[in-house]
Amino acid sequence: MSSGAESDGSAEEVMTGQAPVIRVLTLFPDMVRAVLATSIPGRAERQGQVRYEVTDIRDFAVDKHRTVDDTAYGGGAGMIMMAPPVVEAVEAVRRREDATVILTTPQGETFSEDLTLELLADLQAKGELILVCGRYKGIDERARELVVTREVSIGDYVLSGGELPALVVVDAIVRRLPGVLHDEDSAANDSFTTDRDGGLDCAWYTKPPEFRGLTVPEVLMSGHHANIEQWRRRQAVERTRQRRPDLAAGRDGKTKLSD
Ligand code: ADE
């Protein structure tokens, strides 16, 4: 990670000169860096498929107390993130005038597999994607107007801040960059993918063959690949019907998932 995370010196590590860069602007840079250095997002950077730049918005505060928030004009509880540090931080890190700048906020469009693929394409086309983590009650509307191009929510609940949502968005995107996932963590038939017709994944089993009296479905032990594939597909369809009838109907409203 260019701002803080250390090289692990592994053989995986390569030059990252041309890798697209995801810039995260936050008031909690240590929290963001820790997650981005871990697991698949961390491996993606070490392998050179992406770079992360984490910027502390407080470094762009305009007063000596490094103030980044204040009370709302017109009154009301809660602190508002001030426009100047947010706008100046974005302008300082942004390399392209047309870069997509995402604000994570409960008021944004709901994050999804479709949006993941759209943002992945955007990152690959422009080589840059910027996420601003909202905090407190919200950010000054003028910061949105001046630098934010897109607003994303990860669901209808309110978190303490936009860091976890930003990390959700980054994780979902980078695992889809070519070469990031290896066979053992393939995304091909994950829930919501085209392989699953946008529905849920099936049930999976591993060793031991029996645990506390519970066995593995016989077909999975049969070695008959066509039967196994059919069982998994039917299982996924049934699971989707039961748990997510909204997905079973198909995202375009047409009936999908026929077995
Ligand atoms: N900030 C607080 N809650 C959020 C949510 N659900 N999605 C995105 N940003 C948020």
mmCIF file of C-alpha atoms and ligand atoms in Angstrom:
data_model
loop_
_atom_site.group_PDB
_atom_site.id
_atom_site.type_symbol
_atom_site.label_atom_id
_atom_site.label_comp_id
_atom_site.label_asym_id
_atom_site.label_seq_id
_atom_site.Cartn_x
_atom_site.Cartn_y
_atom_site.Cartn_z
ATOM 1 C CA MET A 1 0.000 0.000 0.000
ATOM 2 C CA SER A 2 1.560 3.242 -1.014
ATOM 3 C CA SER A 3 0.628 5.101 2.137
ATOM 4 C CA GLY A 4 1.651 3.065 5.103
ATOM 5 C CA ALA A 5 1.277 -0.701 4.602
ATOM 6 C CA GLU A 6 4.560 -2.513 4.512
ATOM 7 C CA SER A 7 5.846 -4.877 1.874
ATOM 8 C CA ASP A 8 5.692 -8.491 3.026
ATOM 9 C CA GLY A 9 8.647 -9.299 0.796
ATOM 10 C CA SER A 10 6.875 -12.372 -0.581
ATOM 11 C CA ALA A 11 7.672 -13.904 -3.955
ATOM 12 C CA GLU A 12 4.167 -12.842 -5.013
ATOM 13 C CA GLU A 13 5.163 -9.214 -4.802
ATOM 14 C CA VAL A 14 5.759 -7.536 -8.148
ATOM 15 C CA MET A 15 6.145 -4.036 -9.555
ATOM 16 C CA THR A 16 2.807 -2.242 -9.440
ATOM 17 C CA GLY A 17 3.562 0.571 -11.878
ATOM 18 C CA GLN A 18 0.617 0.116 -14.210
ATOM 19 C CA ALA A 19 -1.954 -1.213 -11.780
ATOM 20 C CA PRO A 20 -5.197 0.751 -11.438
ATOM 21 C CA VAL A 21 -5.416 2.720 -8.228
ATOM 22 C CA ILE A 22 -8.245 2.883 -5.701
ATOM 23 C CA ARG A 23 -8.010 5.938 -3.484
ATOM 24 C CA VAL A 24 -9.892 5.925 -0.188
ATOM 25 C CA LEU A 25 -10.416 9.195 1.696
ATOM 26 C CA THR A 26 -11.282 8.719 5.339
ATOM 27 C CA LEU A 27 -10.963 10.042 8.875
ATOM 28 C CA PHE A 28 -9.855 6.540 9.982
ATOM 29 C CA PRO A 29 -6.958 5.650 7.674
ATOM 30 C CA ASP A 30 -5.542 2.936 9.969
ATOM 31 C CA MET A 31 -8.832 1.053 9.923
ATOM 32 C CA VAL A 32 -9.003 1.166 6.138
ATOM 33 C CA ARG A 33 -5.335 0.246 5.616
ATOM 34 C CA ALA A 34 -5.597 -2.736 7.965
ATOM 35 C CA VAL A 35 -8.445 -4.281 5.999
ATOM 36 C CA LEU A 36 -6.988 -3.521 2.570
ATOM 37 C CA ALA A 37 -3.726 -5.255 3.555
ATOM 38 C CA THR A 38 -5.586 -8.445 4.498
ATOM 39 C CA SER A 39 -6.927 -11.484 2.655
ATOM 40 C CA ILE A 40 -7.839 -11.164 -1.033
ATOM 41 C CA PRO A 41 -7.696 -7.324 -1.248
ATOM 42 C CA GLY A 42 -4.168 -7.483 0.239
ATOM 43 C CA ARG A 43 -3.090 -10.245 -2.095
ATOM 44 C CA ALA A 44 -4.447 -8.296 -5.089
ATOM 45 C CA GLU A 45 -2.134 -5.407 -4.261
ATOM 46 C CA ARG A 46 0.884 -7.616 -3.554
ATOM 47 C CA GLN A 47 0.355 -9.364 -6.883
ATOM 48 C CA GLY A 48 0.282 -5.981 -8.626
ATOM 49 C CA GLN A 49 -3.323 -6.069 -9.862
ATOM 50 C CA VAL A 50 -4.362 -2.952 -7.956
ATOM 51 C CA ARG A 51 -2.866 -0.231 -5.770
ATOM 52 C CA TYR A 52 -4.501 1.417 -2.771
ATOM 53 C CA GLU A 53 -3.883 4.957 -1.608
ATOM 54 C CA VAL A 54 -5.451 5.845 1.712
ATOM 55 C CA THR A 55 -5.684 9.542 2.557
ATOM 56 C CA ASP A 56 -6.525 11.109 5.909
ATOM 57 C CA ILE A 57 -9.111 13.827 5.269
ATOM 58 C CA ARG A 58 -7.931 15.535 8.467
ATOM 59 C CA ASP A 59 -4.662 16.395 6.705
ATOM 60 C CA PHE A 60 -6.759 18.812 4.617
ATOM 61 C CA ALA A 61 -8.373 20.645 7.536
ATOM 62 C CA VAL A 62 -7.930 24.379 7.130
ATOM 63 C CA ASP A 63 -7.458 25.440 10.772
ATOM 64 C CA LYS A 64 -4.725 24.712 13.307
ATOM 65 C CA HIS A 65 -7.019 22.427 15.336
ATOM 66 C CA ARG A 66 -7.459 20.217 12.265
ATOM 67 C CA THR A 67 -11.240 20.564 12.492
ATOM 68 C CA VAL A 68 -13.205 18.495 9.993
ATOM 69 C CA ASP A 69 -16.753 18.748 11.309
ATOM 70 C CA ASP A 70 -19.169 21.263 12.799
ATOM 71 C CA THR A 71 -22.783 21.680 13.878
ATOM 72 C CA ALA A 72 -25.496 22.065 11.248
ATOM 73 C CA TYR A 73 -26.743 25.466 10.152
ATOM 74 C CA GLY A 74 -30.370 25.721 11.218
ATOM 75 C CA GLY A 75 -29.739 23.527 14.267
ATOM 76 C CA GLY A 76 -30.306 19.861 14.956
ATOM 77 C CA ALA A 77 -28.340 17.080 16.579
ATOM 78 C CA GLY A 78 -25.243 15.625 14.980
ATOM 79 C CA MET A 79 -22.066 16.890 13.393
ATOM 80 C CA ILE A 80 -21.614 17.548 9.687
ATOM 81 C CA MET A 81 -18.365 16.940 7.793
ATOM 82 C CA MET A 82 -17.169 20.306 6.477
ATOM 83 C CA ALA A 83 -16.907 20.888 2.737
ATOM 84 C CA PRO A 84 -13.371 22.395 2.509
ATOM 85 C CA PRO A 85 -11.326 19.394 3.811
ATOM 86 C CA VAL A 86 -13.362 16.906 1.764
ATOM 87 C CA VAL A 87 -13.204 18.924 -1.458
ATOM 88 C CA GLU A 88 -9.534 19.753 -1.088
ATOM 89 C CA ALA A 89 -8.618 16.154 -0.278
ATOM 90 C CA VAL A 90 -10.404 14.893 -3.408
ATOM 91 C CA GLU A 91 -8.834 17.580 -5.585
ATOM 92 C CA ALA A 92 -5.368 16.796 -4.196
ATOM 93 C CA VAL A 93 -5.474 13.047 -4.860
ATOM 94 C CA ARG A 94 -7.526 12.952 -8.075
ATOM 95 C CA ARG A 95 -5.432 12.434 -11.198
ATOM 96 C CA ARG A 96 -8.235 12.552 -13.759
ATOM 97 C CA GLU A 97 -10.866 15.249 -14.001
ATOM 98 C CA ASP A 98 -13.430 12.587 -14.998
ATOM 99 C CA ALA A 99 -12.574 10.143 -12.179
ATOM 100 C CA THR A 100 -15.582 8.573 -10.480
ATOM 101 C CA VAL A 101 -15.807 9.829 -6.894
ATOM 102 C CA ILE A 102 -18.071 7.684 -4.736
ATOM 103 C CA LEU A 103 -19.465 8.846 -1.412
ATOM 104 C CA THR A 104 -20.617 6.027 0.882
ATOM 105 C CA THR A 105 -23.894 7.103 2.455
ATOM 106 C CA PRO A 106 -27.222 5.501 3.445
ATOM 107 C CA GLN A 107 -28.805 7.844 0.886
ATOM 108 C CA GLY A 108 -26.952 6.352 -2.074
ATOM 109 C CA GLU A 109 -28.013 3.793 -4.679
ATOM 110 C CA THR A 110 -27.989 0.269 -3.242
ATOM 111 C CA PHE A 111 -24.802 -1.677 -3.914
ATOM 112 C CA SER A 112 -25.218 -4.851 -5.985
ATOM 113 C CA GLU A 113 -23.428 -7.312 -8.252
ATOM 114 C CA ASP A 114 -24.393 -5.171 -11.280
ATOM 115 C CA LEU A 115 -22.921 -2.061 -9.696
ATOM 116 C CA THR A 116 -19.770 -4.025 -8.769
ATOM 117 C CA LEU A 117 -19.214 -4.899 -12.426
ATOM 118 C CA GLU A 118 -19.970 -1.337 -13.541
ATOM 119 C CA LEU A 119 -17.413 0.101 -11.093
ATOM 120 C CA LEU A 120 -14.894 -2.590 -12.047
ATOM 121 C CA ALA A 121 -15.200 -1.537 -15.706
ATOM 122 C CA ASP A 122 -14.871 2.104 -14.673
ATOM 123 C CA LEU A 123 -11.701 1.359 -12.672
ATOM 124 C CA GLN A 124 -10.191 -0.562 -15.579
ATOM 125 C CA ALA A 125 -11.084 2.125 -18.135
ATOM 126 C CA LYS A 126 -9.865 5.122 -16.123
ATOM 127 C CA GLY A 127 -7.182 3.496 -13.980
ATOM 128 C CA GLU A 128 -8.537 5.329 -10.958
ATOM 129 C CA LEU A 129 -11.512 5.113 -8.590
ATOM 130 C CA ILE A 130 -12.028 7.326 -5.545
ATOM 131 C CA LEU A 131 -14.115 6.556 -2.471
ATOM 132 C CA VAL A 132 -14.952 9.126 0.188
ATOM 133 C CA CYS A 133 -16.055 7.654 3.523
ATOM 134 C CA GLY A 134 -18.850 9.735 4.998
ATOM 135 C CA ARG A 135 -18.967 10.247 8.770
ATOM 136 C CA TYR A 136 -21.071 11.797 11.467
ATOM 137 C CA LYS A 137 -24.501 12.894 10.373
ATOM 138 C CA GLY A 138 -23.415 13.505 6.825
ATOM 139 C CA ILE A 139 -21.280 15.764 4.694
ATOM 140 C CA ASP A 140 -21.919 19.361 3.682
ATOM 141 C CA GLU A 141 -24.108 19.327 0.582
ATOM 142 C CA ARG A 142 -21.635 21.581 -1.262
ATOM 143 C CA ALA A 143 -18.941 18.892 -1.086
ATOM 144 C CA ARG A 144 -21.346 16.500 -2.797
ATOM 145 C CA GLU A 145 -22.106 19.086 -5.457
ATOM 146 C CA LEU A 146 -18.469 19.951 -6.099
ATOM 147 C CA VAL A 147 -16.667 16.613 -6.159
ATOM 148 C CA VAL A 148 -18.951 13.599 -5.605
ATOM 149 C CA THR A 149 -20.156 11.880 -8.783
ATOM 150 C CA ARG A 150 -21.916 8.858 -7.288
ATOM 151 C CA GLU A 151 -23.411 7.859 -3.934
ATOM 152 C CA VAL A 152 -23.541 4.249 -2.762
ATOM 153 C CA SER A 153 -25.333 2.575 0.160
ATOM 154 C CA ILE A 154 -24.658 -1.024 1.198
ATOM 155 C CA GLY A 155 -28.172 -1.515 2.587
ATOM 156 C CA ASP A 156 -31.053 -0.027 4.506
ATOM 157 C CA TYR A 157 -29.370 0.296 7.880
ATOM 158 C CA VAL A 158 -27.160 2.974 9.364
ATOM 159 C CA LEU A 159 -23.545 2.318 10.320
ATOM 160 C CA SER A 160 -21.283 4.604 12.327
ATOM 161 C CA GLY A 161 -19.512 5.707 9.189
ATOM 162 C CA GLY A 162 -18.738 5.036 5.578
ATOM 163 C CA GLU A 163 -15.480 3.076 6.121
ATOM 164 C CA LEU A 164 -17.015 -0.396 6.305
ATOM 165 C CA PRO A 165 -19.259 0.305 3.276
ATOM 166 C CA ALA A 166 -16.244 1.600 1.300
ATOM 167 C CA LEU A 167 -14.317 -1.556 2.201
ATOM 168 C CA VAL A 168 -17.265 -3.696 1.098
ATOM 169 C CA VAL A 169 -17.281 -1.912 -2.267
ATOM 170 C CA VAL A 170 -13.497 -2.245 -2.721
ATOM 171 C CA ASP A 171 -13.483 -5.942 -1.779
ATOM 172 C CA ALA A 172 -16.331 -6.746 -4.171
ATOM 173 C CA ILE A 173 -14.541 -4.954 -7.031
ATOM 174 C CA VAL A 174 -10.952 -6.151 -6.605
ATOM 175 C CA ARG A 175 -11.866 -9.827 -6.306
ATOM 176 C CA ARG A 176 -13.280 -9.517 -9.837
ATOM 177 C CA LEU A 177 -10.064 -8.108 -11.340
ATOM 178 C CA PRO A 178 -8.571 -10.699 -13.707
ATOM 179 C CA GLY A 179 -6.059 -12.981 -11.981
ATOM 180 C CA VAL A 180 -6.934 -11.982 -8.414
ATOM 181 C CA LEU A 181 -8.942 -15.086 -7.580
ATOM 182 C CA HIS A 182 -7.240 -18.434 -7.920
ATOM 183 C CA ASP A 183 -9.043 -21.697 -8.643
ATOM 184 C CA GLU A 184 -9.552 -22.378 -4.963
ATOM 185 C CA ASP A 185 -11.544 -19.183 -4.488
ATOM 186 C CA SER A 186 -13.140 -18.897 -7.923
ATOM 187 C CA ALA A 187 -16.114 -16.588 -8.268
ATOM 188 C CA ALA A 188 -17.559 -18.330 -11.337
ATOM 189 C CA ASN A 189 -20.693 -19.783 -9.726
ATOM 190 C CA ASP A 190 -21.010 -17.536 -6.693
ATOM 191 C CA SER A 191 -24.431 -16.240 -5.692
ATOM 192 C CA PHE A 192 -25.772 -13.481 -7.996
ATOM 193 C CA THR A 193 -23.498 -14.402 -10.941
ATOM 194 C CA THR A 194 -24.683 -15.150 -14.471
ATOM 195 C CA ASP A 195 -23.749 -18.817 -13.871
ATOM 196 C CA ARG A 196 -26.428 -18.849 -11.200
ATOM 197 C CA ASP A 197 -28.897 -16.809 -13.283
ATOM 198 C CA GLY A 198 -28.510 -14.050 -10.700
ATOM 199 C CA GLY A 199 -29.748 -16.446 -7.969
ATOM 200 C CA LEU A 200 -28.138 -17.991 -4.891
ATOM 201 C CA ASP A 201 -25.333 -20.535 -4.754
ATOM 202 C CA CYS A 202 -26.018 -24.190 -3.808
ATOM 203 C CA ALA A 203 -25.042 -26.036 -0.604
ATOM 204 C CA TRP A 204 -21.427 -27.251 -0.356
ATOM 205 C CA TYR A 205 -19.812 -30.055 1.661
ATOM 206 C CA THR A 206 -16.260 -31.112 2.524
ATOM 207 C CA LYS A 207 -14.607 -33.768 4.730
ATOM 208 C CA PRO A 208 -15.506 -35.582 6.906
ATOM 209 C CA PRO A 209 -18.173 -37.639 5.061
ATOM 210 C CA GLU A 210 -20.185 -37.966 8.294
ATOM 211 C CA PHE A 211 -20.398 -35.475 11.139
ATOM 212 C CA ARG A 212 -22.658 -35.903 14.190
ATOM 213 C CA GLY A 213 -24.851 -38.278 12.251
ATOM 214 C CA LEU A 214 -25.191 -35.927 9.273
ATOM 215 C CA THR A 215 -24.044 -37.336 5.948
ATOM 216 C CA VAL A 216 -23.129 -35.835 2.585
ATOM 217 C CA PRO A 217 -25.697 -36.272 -0.240
ATOM 218 C CA GLU A 218 -24.761 -39.481 -2.056
ATOM 219 C CA VAL A 219 -24.641 -37.924 -5.494
ATOM 220 C CA LEU A 220 -21.690 -35.755 -4.434
ATOM 221 C CA MET A 221 -19.679 -38.884 -3.592
ATOM 222 C CA SER A 222 -20.629 -40.640 -6.848
ATOM 223 C CA GLY A 223 -17.922 -39.147 -9.071
ATOM 224 C CA HIS A 224 -20.602 -38.668 -11.785
ATOM 225 C CA HIS A 225 -19.921 -35.101 -12.888
ATOM 226 C CA ALA A 226 -23.084 -34.532 -14.927
ATOM 227 C CA ASN A 227 -25.291 -35.734 -12.060
ATOM 228 C CA ILE A 228 -23.363 -33.612 -9.575
ATOM 229 C CA GLU A 229 -23.756 -30.542 -11.772
ATOM 230 C CA GLN A 230 -27.507 -31.181 -12.147
ATOM 231 C CA TRP A 231 -27.919 -31.687 -8.384
ATOM 232 C CA ARG A 232 -26.076 -28.444 -7.634
ATOM 233 C CA ARG A 233 -28.086 -26.475 -10.161
ATOM 234 C CA ARG A 234 -31.425 -27.791 -8.830
ATOM 235 C CA GLN A 235 -30.314 -27.153 -5.264
ATOM 236 C CA ALA A 236 -29.350 -23.577 -6.107
ATOM 237 C CA VAL A 237 -32.680 -22.969 -7.845
ATOM 238 C CA GLU A 238 -34.664 -24.433 -4.921
ATOM 239 C CA ARG A 239 -32.673 -22.436 -2.388
ATOM 240 C CA THR A 240 -33.256 -19.242 -4.367
ATOM 241 C CA ARG A 241 -37.016 -19.927 -4.595
ATOM 242 C CA GLN A 242 -37.259 -20.491 -0.860
ATOM 243 C CA ARG A 243 -34.997 -17.746 0.419
ATOM 244 C CA ARG A 244 -35.093 -15.092 -2.248
ATOM 245 C CA PRO A 245 -38.260 -15.297 -4.325
ATOM 246 C CA ASP A 246 -37.447 -11.793 -5.549
ATOM 247 C CA LEU A 247 -34.335 -13.185 -7.288
ATOM 248 C CA ALA A 248 -36.123 -16.316 -8.487
ATOM 249 C CA ALA A 249 -38.481 -14.106 -10.490
ATOM 250 C CA GLY A 250 -35.463 -12.747 -12.337
ATOM 251 C CA ARG A 251 -34.031 -9.301 -12.064
ATOM 252 C CA ASP A 252 -35.728 -8.260 -15.311
ATOM 253 C CA GLY A 253 -39.123 -9.435 -14.045
ATOM 254 C CA LYS A 254 -39.210 -12.461 -16.366
ATOM 255 C CA THR A 255 -39.322 -15.980 -14.964
ATOM 256 C CA LYS A 256 -35.811 -17.342 -14.700
ATOM 257 C CA LEU A 257 -34.047 -20.195 -13.021
ATOM 258 C CA SER A 258 -35.930 -22.926 -14.827
ATOM 259 C CA ASP A 259 -34.493 -26.346 -14.040
HETATM 260 N N1 ADE B 1 -22.865 5.093 6.151
HETATM 261 C C1 ADE B 1 -23.617 4.733 7.193
HETATM 262 N N2 ADE B 1 -24.440 3.732 6.875
HETATM 263 C C2 ADE B 1 -24.192 3.424 5.570
HETATM 264 C C3 ADE B 1 -24.719 2.478 4.667
HETATM 265 N N3 ADE B 1 -25.695 1.640 5.008
HETATM 266 N N4 ADE B 1 -24.227 2.451 3.419
HETATM 267 C C4 ADE B 1 -23.252 3.322 3.054
HETATM 268 N N5 ADE B 1 -22.729 4.235 3.859
HETATM 269 C C5 ADE B 1 -23.186 4.293 5.106
#
